[in-house]
Amino acid sequence: MLPKPLTNQKNTSDREVPLRLLLILPFVLQIFAAVGLTGYFSLRNGQQAVNDLANQLIEKTNQLVNEHLNAYLAMPHQINQLNANAIEMGKLNLKDFQDAGKYFWQQMQVYDKPSYIGYALANGESAGAGRWIKGQDVTIEEISARTQAKSYTYSTDKQGNRRKLEQVVEYEPLTDVWYTQTVKAGKPLWTRVYTTDSYEEYVAASANYPIYDKARKLVAVIGVDLLLSDISDFLRKIQISPSGQVFIIERDGLLIANSGAEKPYKVVNKSTHRISATDSQNPLIRATAKYLQQKFGSFKAIQNSQVLNFQLKGDRQFLHVQPWRDRYGLDWLVVVVVPESDFMAQINANTRMTILLCFLALLVATILGIVTSRWIAQPIGRLSQASEAIATGDLNQEVKVVAVKELKTLSHSFNRMAAQLKDSFEQLENRVQQRTRELNEAKIAAETAKETAEAANQAKSEFLANMSHELRTPLNAILGFAQLMQRSRTLTLEQQENVSIINRSGEHLLALINDVLDMSKIEAGRLTLHPQEFDLYLMLNAVEEMFQLKADSLGLQLICDRHPDVPRYIKSDEKKLRQILINLIGNALKFTSHGSVIVRVIAGSRDDEQGAGSRGESGRRGVITNYQLPITNYQLPITNYQLTFTVQDTGVGIAAEELGRLFQAFVQTETGRKSQQGTGLGLAISQKFVQLMGGEISVSSRIGVGTQFEFTIPVQLADPSSIPQERPQRQVIGLVPGQPQYRILVVDDRPENRQIVIKLLTPIGFEVREAENGKDAIAVWSSWEPHLIWMDMRMPVMNGYETTEYIKSHLKGQATIIIALTASTLEEEKAVVLSTGCDDFMRKPFRAEELFEKMAQHIGVRYTYKEEGEKQDVAIEASSCVLNPSSLQIMPHHWLEHLQQAAAQLDGETIAQLVAQIPETHAPLATALLEQANNFDFDDILNLAQAAIGL
């Protein structure tokens, strides 16, 4: 297909741009943009550099001020502590005013910062030394009986001896604020900053220390005064910036010190008055204080370090406020403020130079662009005419351009292009058609594969839901009616044992079904992790107790060893961890005929334990070491842990060629096939559970020596207070009097499932009705208005989802509690059920205790329970019966022979039948024998029977 000639149509609305302008304008704009951006980023970088420099300068200044305040203001309390120690050791006698004054004079020679060091006794007498009189060096002050309770101030010589009485003033230290505040506090402290009218420009802070005798009776108050002018002198030495300021204020806004020439006080009529920062003569200090007061409301509201900035006369000011406190009561604010203009002068000059360079560059670029465009545009114009001819379809157009070498080369390219265009267009069209067909075919194949995968996943989901419902529904009836029979008080011992066998068998079958469903979930990718906080020690104890009887009956030693470093309270998937341990320990006991099964738990991996060296025995052999002092989670510095579990047995071992397929589903070892036990799912499920929990499992084995399984999983530490305490299971026998007559509706399409719930609830005192589908349930609900509905979700006519939505859509339905009772094991179905309006969710098969607990939780019903003594009557009688050969003489000889044979064959069922033949008058004997059989103590029964036959 040949290309169609392009028509020579022009849109009159399109503005034509001359080539000369296109050549000049980009060139000029590039130059201008490059120079402009350079100037802009130079300005921005300069501003950023100013910000960084200002912040660094402020931080450095604040650090210097804090260090100086820490050292300067710690010195008075150190002096007080030295003097308190001297008083306690008897080196300083407060009653000897002569020596005390000289003692403080010597300290003033060592410490040049304090303005006064001294004390006041509880009777008003005092002594001290200081520098507070202008024109004098260190003077000594004394108030005593000798001075008629007046303050005598003496000048001193170079040895500290009193030389001349300089002044006598009336002064009562016991009424002064430094004394009264210290006595009231009863501990070392700073008193408020004070001035005195007796001495001009005396602004000081007093550090004081109360002295008590052994009877805690006040003896004296010692103190050290610091003139705050020294702090201002230090601040003036700090080089901040030409106009930056550092000042320190109290929480009431009064100035303590500043780096400016202004003093933090003023003298009016020879009286010293402190000034507020908001009244400062320094405009920057005054504006900064007013800004802080306006922003925070008061200076007391500033509790943390603040980095701020504000505008003052159009200029930005960098501001840093840092609270400074000590343990003796000082609470000041250190303020550092630096104007941005101190740093921006050079940057502004650079900006002006950049703008000038931009204009110069633009002018030069414009001139060069005009010259260059004229030189290029003329030959290109001629080439443009030839190109337009080619565009009209005349591919044989010959273009001739001279004068410019590159344009001449371009003309030859145009000529070759015309010859190749026809072939190129045809080849391109064919390729496009072929590629389009390939893409369509690939799209159809991808959509088909996606639909197939979605259909397979949907089929798996439906299979899991149907399998769960169909298998667990009949089990619900088996286990439910078994629970009902166990609650009966009319059963004989044999019947009780038979019901227990039914219940245990049902639980075993439920475990097998759960294994198959878990494996189906794993293959369908629907298995999820459900971490929760739980007591690891309690779970390990429960698992140990579960297998202890079986181990004893097999003559095996079950050793459970838990390292002391293992945390007690953790967060992980408790159910999956318990199932892994049950699978591994059960396998170990199953394939071990002699020796022991050892379960170890350590914190960290096995390599971590070996790297840390030997830690000694971590627990008592034979039982889980729950009598050790538990390691609480608050003793552990980390919140994440790795726990390593090891299950080691002395069994027959596994051949090396079988280890590779050990974790495959439905695959058993040669030993397992010979034992004809298990499904081959336990290890496969355990491996998937470990991997889902973020760990790995490994196995090592030697034929004739034994097998060891080891897995490591990550866990998190848990707060013990968040773990609910297990409540003891008690049998519900009735309702507490004085409660409403609760109406309960049971909705299920299977009569046996309804009967389980009805027969559980009716004897307790509930009024119960039933419905076999959702339509009947709505009719009963409308007329009867039950308090609670047990709702099956899969039913004919109208299912539980539709029924729940209908009931909850009505106003009175909001008051009806609906609890879903379903045989599904899928976690996602729980979310769907709750989203339809159900108030709670419970799976079949269920335990009676769980059903009663759910009802108490939602409708507040209160129960009466069977007393513990009633459960233990038979046990107490059985424990009081002493089993010996003579106690079996009440039974005939052939009965004893049958008992001996059943015990030798480990036949618990036959033993239970024989025990049922014991007369009721000897019920304790029957109960004791039955307890022995339930505990698998067949050896004891065999020895008793043999001894009784021999009598």
Coordinates of C-alpha atoms in Angstrom, one line a residue, residues 304-701:
N304 CA 10.7 22.2 76.6
S305 CA 13.4 23.5 74.3
Q306 CA 12.0 25.6 71.5
V307 CA 13.5 26.5 68.1
L308 CA 11.6 29.5 66.7
N309 CA 11.9 32.5 64.4
F310 CA 9.9 35.8 64.2
Q311 CA 9.9 39.0 62.3
L312 CA 11.2 42.3 63.8
K313 CA 11.0 45.3 61.5
G314 CA 10.9 43.1 58.5
D315 CA 13.9 41.1 59.4
R316 CA 13.8 37.4 60.5
Q317 CA 15.2 36.6 63.9
F318 CA 16.5 33.1 64.8
L319 CA 15.3 32.2 68.3
H320 CA 16.2 29.4 70.7
V321 CA 14.6 29.0 74.2
Q322 CA 16.0 26.4 76.6
P323 CA 14.7 25.8 80.1
W324 CA 17.5 25.4 82.7
R325 CA 16.7 23.8 86.0
D326 CA 18.7 22.2 88.9
R327 CA 17.6 20.0 91.7
Y328 CA 17.7 22.8 94.3
G329 CA 14.8 24.8 92.8
L330 CA 16.2 27.1 90.1
D331 CA 14.0 27.3 87.0
W332 CA 15.3 29.8 84.4
L333 CA 14.9 30.2 80.7
V334 CA 18.1 30.7 78.5
V335 CA 17.2 32.7 75.4
V336 CA 19.5 33.1 72.4
V337 CA 18.3 35.3 69.5
V338 CA 20.3 36.1 66.4
P339 CA 19.1 38.4 63.5
E340 CA 19.2 36.9 60.1
S341 CA 20.6 40.2 58.7
D342 CA 23.9 39.6 60.5
F343 CA 24.6 36.9 57.9
M344 CA 22.8 38.0 54.8
A345 CA 24.8 41.1 53.8
Q346 CA 27.3 39.2 51.6
I347 CA 24.5 37.0 50.2
N348 CA 22.5 40.0 49.2
A349 CA 25.5 41.5 47.4
N350 CA 26.0 38.2 45.6
T351 CA 22.4 38.3 44.5
R352 CA 22.7 41.7 43.0
M353 CA 25.8 40.7 41.1
T354 CA 24.0 37.6 39.8
I355 CA 21.1 39.7 38.5
L356 CA 23.5 42.0 36.7
L357 CA 25.3 39.0 35.1
C358 CA 21.9 37.7 33.9
F359 CA 21.2 40.9 32.0
L360 CA 24.7 41.0 30.5
A361 CA 24.4 37.3 29.4
L362 CA 21.0 37.9 27.9
L363 CA 22.3 40.8 25.8
V364 CA 25.3 38.9 24.5
A365 CA 23.2 35.8 23.8
T366 CA 20.6 37.9 21.8
I367 CA 23.3 39.4 19.6
L368 CA 25.0 36.0 18.9
G369 CA 21.6 34.4 18.2
I370 CA 20.7 36.9 15.6
V371 CA 24.0 36.5 13.7
T372 CA 23.9 32.7 14.0
S373 CA 20.2 32.4 12.9
R374 CA 20.8 34.4 9.8
W375 CA 23.7 32.2 8.8
I376 CA 21.7 29.0 9.2
A377 CA 18.2 30.1 8.2
Q378 CA 18.9 31.0 4.5
P379 CA 20.1 27.5 3.3
I380 CA 17.4 25.8 5.5
G381 CA 14.8 27.8 3.7
R382 CA 15.8 26.4 0.4
L383 CA 15.8 22.9 1.9
S384 CA 12.3 23.5 3.3
Q385 CA 10.9 24.1 -0.2
A386 CA 12.3 20.8 -1.4
S387 CA 11.0 19.0 1.6
E388 CA 7.4 20.3 1.0
A389 CA 7.5 18.9 -2.5
I390 CA 8.4 15.5 -1.1
A391 CA 5.5 15.8 1.4
T392 CA 3.0 16.2 -1.4
G393 CA 3.9 12.7 -2.6
D394 CA 6.5 13.4 -5.1
L395 CA 9.1 11.0 -3.8
N396 CA 11.3 11.4 -6.9
Q397 CA 12.0 15.0 -6.0
E398 CA 15.7 15.7 -6.1
V399 CA 17.0 18.1 -3.6
K400 CA 20.2 20.1 -4.3
V401 CA 21.7 22.3 -1.7
V402 CA 25.1 23.8 -1.7
A403 CA 27.3 26.0 0.4
V404 CA 26.9 24.1 3.7
K405 CA 28.4 20.6 3.9
E406 CA 26.0 19.2 6.5
L407 CA 22.9 20.4 4.5
K408 CA 24.3 18.9 1.4
T409 CA 24.6 15.6 3.1
L410 CA 21.0 16.0 4.3
S411 CA 19.8 16.5 0.7
H412 CA 21.3 13.2 -0.3
S413 CA 19.5 11.6 2.6
F414 CA 16.2 13.0 1.5
N415 CA 16.7 11.5 -2.0
R416 CA 17.5 8.0 -0.6
M417 CA 14.5 8.3 1.8
A418 CA 12.1 8.8 -1.0
A419 CA 13.2 5.6 -2.7
Q420 CA 12.8 3.6 0.5
L421 CA 9.5 5.0 1.7
K422 CA 7.4 2.7 -0.4
D423 CA 9.0 -0.5 0.8
S424 CA 9.1 0.7 4.4
F425 CA 5.4 1.5 4.4
E426 CA 4.4 -1.9 3.1
Q427 CA 6.7 -3.8 5.5
L428 CA 5.5 -1.7 8.5
E429 CA 1.8 -2.5 7.7
N430 CA 2.5 -6.2 7.5
R431 CA 4.3 -6.2 10.8
V432 CA 1.6 -4.3 12.5
Q433 CA -1.0 -6.8 11.4
Q434 CA 1.1 -9.8 12.5
R435 CA 1.9 -8.3 15.9
T436 CA -1.8 -7.4 16.4
R437 CA -2.8 -11.0 15.8
E438 CA -0.1 -12.3 18.2
L439 CA -1.2 -9.9 21.0
N440 CA -4.9 -10.9 20.6
E441 CA -3.9 -14.6 20.8
A442 CA -1.8 -14.0 23.9
K443 CA -4.5 -11.9 25.6
I444 CA -7.1 -14.7 25.0
A445 CA -4.7 -17.3 26.4
A446 CA -4.0 -15.2 29.5
E447 CA -7.7 -14.6 30.2
T448 CA -8.4 -18.3 29.8
A449 CA -5.6 -19.3 32.3
K450 CA -6.8 -16.7 34.7
E451 CA -10.4 -18.0 34.5
T452 CA -9.2 -21.5 35.0
A453 CA -7.1 -20.6 38.1
E454 CA -10.0 -18.6 39.6
A455 CA -12.3 -21.6 39.0
A456 CA -9.9 -24.0 40.6
N457 CA -9.5 -21.7 43.7
Q458 CA -13.3 -21.3 43.9
A459 CA -13.7 -25.1 43.7
K460 CA -11.1 -25.6 46.5
S461 CA -12.9 -23.0 48.6
E462 CA -16.3 -24.7 48.1
F463 CA -14.7 -28.1 48.8
L464 CA -13.3 -26.9 52.1
A465 CA -16.5 -25.3 53.2
N466 CA -18.6 -28.4 52.2
M467 CA -16.1 -30.8 53.8
S468 CA -16.0 -28.8 57.0
H469 CA -19.8 -28.7 57.2
E470 CA -20.5 -32.3 56.2
L471 CA -17.8 -33.9 58.5
R472 CA -18.2 -31.7 61.6
T473 CA -22.0 -31.7 61.6
P474 CA -22.4 -35.4 62.5
L475 CA -19.5 -35.1 64.9
N476 CA -21.3 -32.3 66.6
A477 CA -24.2 -34.7 67.3
I478 CA -21.8 -37.5 68.5
L479 CA -19.8 -35.2 70.9
G480 CA -22.9 -33.2 71.9
F481 CA -24.9 -36.2 73.0
A482 CA -21.9 -37.7 74.7
Q483 CA -21.6 -34.5 76.7
L484 CA -25.3 -34.7 77.5
M485 CA -24.9 -38.3 78.8
Q486 CA -21.9 -37.3 80.9
R487 CA -24.0 -34.8 82.7
S488 CA -26.5 -37.5 83.7
R489 CA -26.4 -38.7 87.3
T490 CA -28.1 -42.0 86.6
L491 CA -25.3 -43.7 84.6
T492 CA -23.5 -46.7 86.1
L493 CA -19.7 -46.8 86.2
E494 CA -19.7 -49.0 83.1
Q495 CA -22.0 -46.6 81.2
Q496 CA -19.8 -43.6 82.3
E497 CA -16.8 -45.4 80.9
N498 CA -18.6 -46.2 77.6
V499 CA -19.6 -42.6 77.2
S500 CA -16.0 -41.5 77.9
I501 CA -14.8 -43.9 75.2
I502 CA -17.3 -42.4 72.8
N503 CA -16.2 -38.9 73.7
R504 CA -12.5 -39.7 73.4
S505 CA -13.1 -41.5 70.1
G506 CA -15.1 -38.5 68.8
E507 CA -12.3 -36.1 69.8
H508 CA -9.8 -38.3 68.1
L509 CA -11.9 -38.4 64.9
L510 CA -12.3 -34.6 65.1
A511 CA -8.5 -34.2 65.4
L512 CA -8.1 -36.4 62.2
I513 CA -10.7 -34.3 60.4
N514 CA -8.9 -31.1 61.4
D515 CA -5.6 -32.5 60.1
V516 CA -7.2 -33.2 56.7
L517 CA -8.8 -29.8 56.6
D518 CA -5.6 -28.1 57.7
M519 CA -3.8 -29.8 54.9
S520 CA -6.5 -28.8 52.4
K521 CA -6.2 -25.2 53.7
I522 CA -2.4 -25.3 53.2
E523 CA -2.7 -26.6 49.6
A524 CA -5.4 -24.0 48.9
G525 CA -3.3 -21.2 50.4
R526 CA -6.0 -20.3 52.9
L527 CA -4.0 -21.0 56.1
T528 CA -3.4 -17.9 58.2
L529 CA -1.6 -17.0 61.4
H530 CA -3.5 -15.9 64.5
P531 CA -1.0 -14.6 67.1
Q532 CA -2.2 -14.0 70.6
E533 CA -0.6 -13.4 74.0
F534 CA -0.4 -16.5 76.3
D535 CA 1.4 -18.2 79.1
L536 CA 4.1 -20.4 77.5
Y537 CA 4.9 -22.2 80.8
L538 CA 1.2 -23.1 81.3
M539 CA 0.9 -24.4 77.7
L540 CA 4.1 -26.5 78.1
N541 CA 2.7 -27.9 81.4
A542 CA -0.6 -28.8 79.7
V543 CA 1.2 -30.6 76.9
E544 CA 3.5 -32.5 79.4
E545 CA 0.4 -33.6 81.5
M546 CA -1.3 -34.7 78.3
F547 CA 1.4 -37.3 77.5
Q548 CA 2.7 -38.1 81.0
L549 CA 0.1 -40.9 81.5
K550 CA 0.8 -42.4 78.1
A551 CA 4.5 -42.3 78.7
D552 CA 4.1 -44.0 82.1
S553 CA 1.9 -46.7 80.6
L554 CA 4.6 -47.4 78.0
G555 CA 7.3 -47.5 80.5
L556 CA 9.0 -44.5 79.0
Q557 CA 10.6 -41.5 80.8
L558 CA 9.2 -38.2 79.6
I559 CA 11.8 -35.5 80.2
C560 CA 10.7 -31.9 79.7
D561 CA 13.6 -29.4 80.0
R562 CA 13.0 -25.6 79.8
H563 CA 15.9 -23.2 80.1
P564 CA 15.6 -20.4 82.7
D565 CA 16.1 -17.8 79.9
V566 CA 12.9 -18.8 78.2
P567 CA 10.3 -16.0 78.7
R568 CA 7.0 -17.0 80.3
Y569 CA 4.6 -14.7 78.5
I570 CA 4.9 -14.5 74.7
K571 CA 2.8 -13.5 71.7
S572 CA 2.5 -16.1 68.9
D573 CA 0.0 -18.6 67.5
E574 CA -0.7 -20.7 70.6
K575 CA -2.9 -23.3 68.9
K576 CA -0.4 -24.0 66.1
L577 CA 2.5 -24.1 68.5
R578 CA 0.6 -26.6 70.7
Q579 CA -0.4 -28.7 67.7
I580 CA 3.3 -28.9 66.5
L581 CA 4.4 -30.1 69.9
I582 CA 1.6 -32.6 70.2
N583 CA 2.4 -34.0 66.8
L584 CA 6.1 -34.3 67.5
I585 CA 5.8 -35.7 71.0
G586 CA 3.0 -38.1 70.0
N587 CA 5.2 -39.5 67.2
A588 CA 8.1 -39.9 69.5
L589 CA 6.1 -41.9 72.1
K590 CA 4.5 -43.9 69.3
F591 CA 7.8 -45.2 67.9
T592 CA 9.8 -45.5 71.1
S593 CA 9.6 -48.8 72.9
H594 CA 12.2 -48.2 75.7
G595 CA 14.3 -45.3 77.0
S596 CA 13.0 -41.7 77.0
V597 CA 11.5 -38.8 75.1
I598 CA 13.2 -35.5 75.9
V599 CA 11.6 -32.1 75.1
R600 CA 13.9 -29.1 75.4
V601 CA 13.1 -25.4 75.0
I602 CA 15.8 -22.7 74.9
A603 CA 15.8 -19.0 74.1
G604 CA 17.6 -18.4 70.8
S605 CA 18.8 -20.9 68.3
R606 CA 20.9 -24.0 69.1
D607 CA 24.0 -22.2 67.8
D608 CA 23.4 -19.3 70.1
E609 CA 23.3 -21.7 73.1
Q610 CA 26.5 -23.5 72.1
G611 CA 28.3 -20.2 71.4
A612 CA 27.4 -18.9 74.9
G613 CA 29.1 -21.9 76.6
S614 CA 27.7 -24.3 79.0
R615 CA 24.9 -22.9 81.1
G616 CA 24.4 -25.9 83.4
E617 CA 21.3 -27.9 84.0
S618 CA 18.3 -25.8 83.2
G619 CA 15.5 -27.8 85.0
R620 CA 14.6 -30.9 86.9
R621 CA 14.6 -34.1 84.9
G622 CA 11.2 -35.7 84.3
V623 CA 8.9 -32.6 84.7
I624 CA 8.7 -29.2 83.3
T625 CA 10.6 -26.9 85.7
N626 CA 7.7 -24.7 86.7
Y627 CA 9.0 -24.5 90.3
Q628 CA 11.9 -22.4 89.2
L629 CA 11.8 -18.6 89.8
P630 CA 10.1 -17.5 86.6
I631 CA 11.9 -15.1 84.3
T632 CA 9.4 -12.2 84.0
N633 CA 9.2 -10.1 80.9
Y634 CA 10.2 -7.0 82.7
Q635 CA 13.7 -8.4 83.4
L636 CA 14.3 -8.8 79.6
P637 CA 15.7 -5.9 77.7
I638 CA 14.4 -6.9 74.3
T639 CA 10.9 -7.5 72.9
N640 CA 11.7 -10.1 70.2
Y641 CA 12.9 -13.6 70.8
Q642 CA 13.7 -16.8 69.0
L643 CA 12.6 -20.0 70.7
T644 CA 14.1 -23.3 69.8
F645 CA 12.1 -26.5 70.6
T646 CA 13.8 -29.9 70.4
V647 CA 12.0 -33.3 70.7
Q648 CA 14.5 -36.2 71.0
D649 CA 13.6 -39.9 71.4
T650 CA 15.5 -43.2 71.8
G651 CA 13.2 -45.0 69.3
V652 CA 13.9 -47.1 66.3
G653 CA 15.1 -44.2 64.2
I654 CA 14.4 -43.3 60.5
A655 CA 16.4 -44.5 57.5
A656 CA 18.4 -41.9 55.7
E657 CA 16.6 -42.6 52.4
E658 CA 13.3 -41.8 54.1
L659 CA 14.3 -38.4 55.6
G660 CA 13.8 -36.6 52.2
R661 CA 10.1 -37.4 52.0
L662 CA 9.4 -37.3 55.7
F663 CA 7.4 -34.0 55.5
Q664 CA 5.3 -35.0 52.5
A665 CA 1.6 -35.3 53.1
F666 CA 0.1 -38.8 53.4
V667 CA 3.6 -40.3 53.4
Q668 CA 4.7 -42.6 56.2
T669 CA 8.0 -44.3 57.0
E670 CA 8.4 -48.0 56.9
T671 CA 8.1 -48.1 60.7
G672 CA 4.9 -46.0 60.6
R673 CA 3.3 -48.3 58.0
K674 CA 4.1 -51.4 60.1
S675 CA 2.5 -49.7 63.2
Q676 CA -0.7 -49.1 61.2
Q677 CA -1.2 -45.9 63.1
G678 CA -1.6 -42.3 61.9
T679 CA -2.5 -40.6 58.6
G680 CA 0.9 -39.3 57.5
L681 CA -0.3 -35.7 57.9
G682 CA 1.2 -34.8 61.3
L683 CA 4.7 -33.9 60.2
A684 CA 3.6 -32.2 57.0
I685 CA 1.2 -30.0 58.9
S686 CA 3.8 -29.3 61.6
Q687 CA 6.3 -28.2 58.9
K688 CA 3.8 -25.8 57.3
F689 CA 2.8 -24.4 60.7
V690 CA 6.5 -23.7 61.6
Q691 CA 7.1 -22.1 58.2
L692 CA 3.9 -20.0 58.6
M693 CA 5.1 -18.8 62.0
G694 CA 8.4 -17.6 60.4
G695 CA 10.6 -20.5 61.4
E696 CA 12.2 -23.7 60.1
I697 CA 12.1 -27.3 61.2
S698 CA 14.9 -29.9 60.8
V699 CA 15.3 -33.6 61.6
S700 CA 18.2 -35.9 62.3
S701 CA 18.0 -39.6 63.0

